[in-house]
Amino acid sequence: MTEEFREHLERVEIRDDDTGNILIEELISLFSKLDTERGPVSTSAIKQIIDREIDGKIDLDYSLRCLYWIILKNELSEIFKYQITAKCLKCNRTETYKEKLNFIPLVPQHSQDLEDSLQERIHQITADSVGPFCGVSSLQDYCDHCKNITNMETTNMIQFPKILILWLERFGIGKERNDDEVIIRPQIKASSHEYELYAIINHYGTKDSGYYNADIKCTNQQWHRFDERHVTESPLDVLSQRNEGFRSSAALILMYRRIE
């Protein structure tokens, strides 16, 4: 896994109960094997923990507690944030609205470059961008203080995160799975920031059934594929070395790290 995630696991406090503790130990052991062993590395021990059974049924509550305990202990400050400030030009009253997004949703469209989709999404959020970090526009809207429709000046500001997460909306309500192939690039630009791809969660199958795996760029800069049973070399290892875009109809979640 990534260096940040490894360091994060070492910082997680041990609980009095066993929630997450055994899973953390197995993950650390897995990382050690990935550093020292060649060929596929088994993940069966981790799967057994996640799929712990009670009376012949998987204890999903325990599995979720383990994962949430690990994930929620991570730093959540570095997420996508934007702020909208609206000023009434009649009474000068100002209202500020803040929003935080753990991920940016994008609708997959056939052969569309996800970098272009991201730029369009950011433009929608900022409404009328006039700079790399903010947008200012004028419109008519209802002022709660004046109780009138009046001219409003709005300012939109974006705080770009260290980790940028893109969620491809492949599962619509009452619709079949969106299988459109999209173009993914190892590096993308968001406003004035550049980001490097380091993880993809893939889904295969239909909306009602299927399976997941993940391609992750590890600390040795090599890509590995993680599934329910093994960790193997990822086909992205060759694609990423070319530094070219590649197509995927399986990608569901993409994680990019800001290049400092």
Coordinates of C-alpha atoms in Angstrom, one line a residue, residues 13-257:
E13 CA -4.5 3.6 18.8
I14 CA -5.2 0.1 20.1
R15 CA -8.7 -0.3 21.5
D16 CA -9.6 -2.3 24.6
D17 CA -11.7 -4.6 22.5
D18 CA -10.4 -6.3 19.3
T19 CA -12.1 -3.9 16.9
G20 CA -9.6 -3.4 14.0
N21 CA -6.6 -4.6 16.0
I22 CA -6.2 -8.0 14.3
L23 CA -6.9 -6.5 10.9
I24 CA -4.2 -3.9 11.5
E25 CA -1.6 -6.6 12.4
E26 CA -2.5 -8.6 9.3
L27 CA -2.2 -5.5 7.1
I28 CA 1.2 -4.7 8.5
S29 CA 2.3 -8.3 7.9
L30 CA 1.0 -8.1 4.3
F31 CA 3.1 -5.0 3.7
S32 CA 6.2 -6.7 5.0
K33 CA 5.6 -9.7 2.7
L34 CA 5.1 -7.4 -0.3
D35 CA 8.5 -5.8 0.4
T36 CA 10.4 -9.1 0.8
E37 CA 8.6 -11.8 -1.3
R38 CA 8.3 -12.2 -5.0
G39 CA 5.3 -13.5 -6.8
P40 CA 1.6 -13.5 -5.6
V41 CA 1.1 -12.8 -1.9
S42 CA -1.9 -14.4 -0.2
T43 CA -4.6 -12.1 1.4
S44 CA -6.7 -15.0 2.8
A45 CA -6.0 -14.1 6.4
I46 CA -7.4 -10.6 5.9
K47 CA -10.4 -12.0 4.1
Q48 CA -11.1 -14.4 7.0
I49 CA -11.1 -11.4 9.4
I50 CA -13.4 -9.3 7.2
D51 CA -15.7 -12.3 6.6
R52 CA -15.9 -13.4 10.3
E53 CA -19.0 -15.6 10.7
I54 CA -21.5 -15.9 13.5
D55 CA -24.0 -18.8 13.3
G56 CA -22.9 -19.5 9.7
K57 CA -23.5 -15.8 8.6
I58 CA -20.9 -13.1 7.9
D59 CA -20.9 -10.6 10.8
L60 CA -21.1 -7.5 8.6
D61 CA -21.4 -5.3 11.7
Y62 CA -17.9 -6.4 12.9
S63 CA -16.4 -6.0 9.5
L64 CA -17.7 -2.5 9.2
R65 CA -16.5 -1.6 12.7
C66 CA -13.0 -2.8 11.8
L67 CA -12.9 -0.8 8.6
Y68 CA -14.5 2.4 10.0
W69 CA -12.1 2.3 13.0
I70 CA -9.1 2.3 10.6
I71 CA -10.5 4.8 8.1
L72 CA -12.0 7.3 10.5
K73 CA -8.8 7.6 12.4
N74 CA -7.2 9.0 9.2
E75 CA -6.8 12.7 8.7
L76 CA -10.1 14.0 7.1
S77 CA -8.9 17.6 6.9
E78 CA -7.5 17.2 3.4
I79 CA -10.7 16.9 1.5
F80 CA -12.3 18.9 -1.3
K81 CA -13.9 22.0 0.2
Y82 CA -15.7 25.0 -1.3
Q83 CA -17.3 28.1 0.1
I84 CA -20.0 30.3 -1.3
T85 CA -20.4 33.8 0.1
A86 CA -23.5 35.8 -1.0
K87 CA -23.7 39.5 -0.4
C88 CA -26.9 41.5 -0.8
L89 CA -26.1 44.7 -2.6
K90 CA -29.1 46.4 -1.1
C91 CA -28.6 45.8 2.6
N92 CA -25.0 44.6 2.5
R93 CA -25.9 41.5 4.5
T94 CA -23.5 38.6 3.9
E95 CA -24.2 34.9 4.1
T96 CA -21.6 32.2 3.9
Y97 CA -22.3 28.6 2.9
K98 CA -19.6 25.9 3.3
E99 CA -19.5 22.5 1.8
K100 CA -17.1 19.5 2.2
L101 CA -16.9 16.7 -0.3
N102 CA -15.1 13.4 0.5
F103 CA -15.2 12.7 -3.2
I104 CA -16.2 14.3 -6.5
P105 CA -18.9 12.4 -8.4
L106 CA -18.5 12.1 -12.2
V107 CA -20.9 10.5 -14.7
P108 CA -18.9 8.2 -17.0
Q109 CA -19.4 8.9 -20.7
H110 CA -18.0 6.8 -23.5
S111 CA -14.5 7.7 -24.5
Q112 CA -14.5 10.9 -22.4
D113 CA -11.3 12.0 -20.8
L114 CA -11.8 12.1 -17.0
E115 CA -9.6 15.1 -16.7
D116 CA -12.0 17.0 -18.9
S117 CA -15.0 15.7 -16.9
L118 CA -13.3 16.9 -13.7
Q119 CA -12.7 20.4 -15.2
E120 CA -16.3 20.6 -16.2
R121 CA -17.4 19.6 -12.7
I122 CA -15.2 22.2 -11.0
H123 CA -16.6 24.8 -13.4
Q124 CA -20.1 23.8 -12.3
I125 CA -19.2 24.3 -8.6
T126 CA -17.5 27.6 -9.1
A127 CA -20.3 28.8 -11.4
D128 CA -18.3 31.7 -13.0
S129 CA -14.6 31.2 -12.4
V130 CA -12.3 34.2 -12.8
G131 CA -9.2 32.8 -11.2
P132 CA -7.5 29.6 -10.1
F133 CA -9.1 29.5 -6.7
C134 CA -12.2 31.6 -6.7
G135 CA -15.1 32.9 -8.8
V136 CA -17.2 36.0 -8.5
S137 CA -20.5 36.6 -10.1
S138 CA -23.6 38.7 -9.8
L139 CA -27.2 37.5 -9.9
Q140 CA -30.6 38.3 -8.6
D141 CA -31.9 36.2 -5.7
Y142 CA -34.1 36.4 -2.6
C143 CA -32.5 38.0 0.4
D144 CA -33.8 36.6 3.7
H145 CA -32.9 39.9 5.5
C146 CA -34.5 42.3 3.0
K147 CA -37.4 40.0 2.1
N148 CA -37.0 41.0 -1.5
I149 CA -35.6 39.8 -4.8
T150 CA -32.4 41.8 -5.1
N151 CA -29.0 41.9 -6.7
M152 CA -26.5 39.5 -5.0
E153 CA -22.8 39.3 -5.4
T154 CA -21.5 35.8 -4.9
T155 CA -17.9 34.6 -4.3
N156 CA -17.0 31.0 -4.7
M157 CA -13.7 29.7 -3.2
I158 CA -12.3 26.2 -3.6
Q159 CA -9.7 24.5 -1.3
F160 CA -8.1 21.6 -3.3
P161 CA -7.1 18.6 -1.2
K162 CA -3.9 16.6 -0.9
I163 CA -5.9 13.5 -1.9
L164 CA -8.4 14.0 -4.7
I165 CA -11.0 11.2 -4.9
L166 CA -13.1 10.8 -8.1
W167 CA -16.2 8.6 -7.9
L168 CA -17.6 7.3 -11.2
E169 CA -21.4 7.0 -10.9
R170 CA -21.8 3.7 -12.6
F171 CA -24.9 2.6 -10.6
G172 CA -28.0 4.8 -11.3
I173 CA -31.3 4.3 -9.6
G174 CA -33.5 1.9 -11.7
K175 CA -30.8 1.7 -14.4
E176 CA -28.4 -0.9 -15.6
R177 CA -24.8 -0.5 -14.8
N178 CA -23.0 2.2 -16.7
D179 CA -20.3 0.3 -18.7
D180 CA -19.0 3.3 -20.6
E181 CA -15.3 3.2 -21.2
V182 CA -13.5 6.3 -19.9
I183 CA -10.0 7.6 -20.5
I184 CA -7.8 7.7 -17.3
R185 CA -4.5 9.6 -17.2
P186 CA -1.6 8.9 -14.7
Q187 CA -1.4 12.7 -14.1
I188 CA -4.1 15.3 -14.3
K189 CA -4.5 19.0 -13.6
A190 CA -7.2 20.6 -11.4
S191 CA -7.0 24.3 -11.5
S192 CA -3.4 25.2 -10.7
H193 CA -2.7 21.8 -9.0
E194 CA -1.2 18.7 -10.5
Y195 CA -2.2 15.2 -9.3
E196 CA -0.7 11.8 -9.7
L197 CA -2.9 8.6 -9.8
Y198 CA -2.0 6.1 -7.1
A199 CA -5.1 3.9 -6.7
I200 CA -8.1 2.6 -8.6
I201 CA -11.0 0.5 -7.2
N202 CA -12.5 -1.6 -10.0
H203 CA -15.9 -3.3 -10.3
Y204 CA -16.8 -6.1 -12.6
G205 CA -20.2 -7.6 -13.3
T206 CA -23.7 -6.3 -13.1
K207 CA -25.5 -3.8 -10.9
D208 CA -26.9 -6.6 -8.7
S209 CA -23.8 -8.8 -8.6
G210 CA -20.1 -8.7 -9.3
Y211 CA -16.8 -8.4 -7.6
Y212 CA -14.1 -5.7 -6.8
N213 CA -10.4 -5.5 -6.9
A214 CA -8.0 -2.6 -6.5
D215 CA -4.9 -1.4 -8.4
I216 CA -2.5 0.4 -6.0
K217 CA 0.8 2.1 -6.6
C218 CA 2.9 1.0 -3.7
T219 CA 6.0 2.6 -2.0
N220 CA 8.4 0.9 -4.5
Q221 CA 6.5 2.8 -7.2
Q222 CA 5.2 -0.5 -8.7
W223 CA 1.6 -1.2 -9.2
H224 CA 0.0 -4.2 -7.5
R225 CA -3.5 -5.7 -7.9
F226 CA -5.3 -6.6 -4.7
D227 CA -8.3 -9.0 -4.8
E228 CA -9.9 -11.2 -2.2
R229 CA -7.2 -13.9 -2.3
H230 CA -3.9 -12.6 -3.6
V231 CA -1.7 -9.5 -4.3
T232 CA -0.2 -9.7 -7.8
E233 CA 1.5 -7.5 -10.3
S234 CA -1.0 -5.1 -11.9
P235 CA -1.3 -4.6 -15.6
L236 CA -1.2 -0.8 -14.8
D237 CA 2.5 -1.2 -14.0
V238 CA 3.3 -1.3 -17.7
L239 CA 0.7 1.3 -18.7
S240 CA 1.8 3.8 -16.1
Q241 CA 5.4 3.6 -17.3
R242 CA 4.3 4.9 -20.7
N243 CA 2.7 7.9 -18.9
E244 CA -0.2 7.7 -21.3
G245 CA -3.9 7.6 -20.8
F246 CA -5.6 4.2 -20.8
R247 CA -9.2 3.1 -21.1
S248 CA -11.4 1.4 -18.5
S249 CA -15.0 0.3 -18.1
A250 CA -14.3 -1.2 -14.7
A251 CA -12.9 1.8 -12.8
L252 CA -15.2 2.9 -10.1
I253 CA -13.1 5.1 -7.7
L254 CA -9.9 6.8 -8.6
M255 CA -7.5 8.3 -6.0
Y256 CA -5.0 11.0 -7.0
R257 CA -2.2 12.5 -4.8

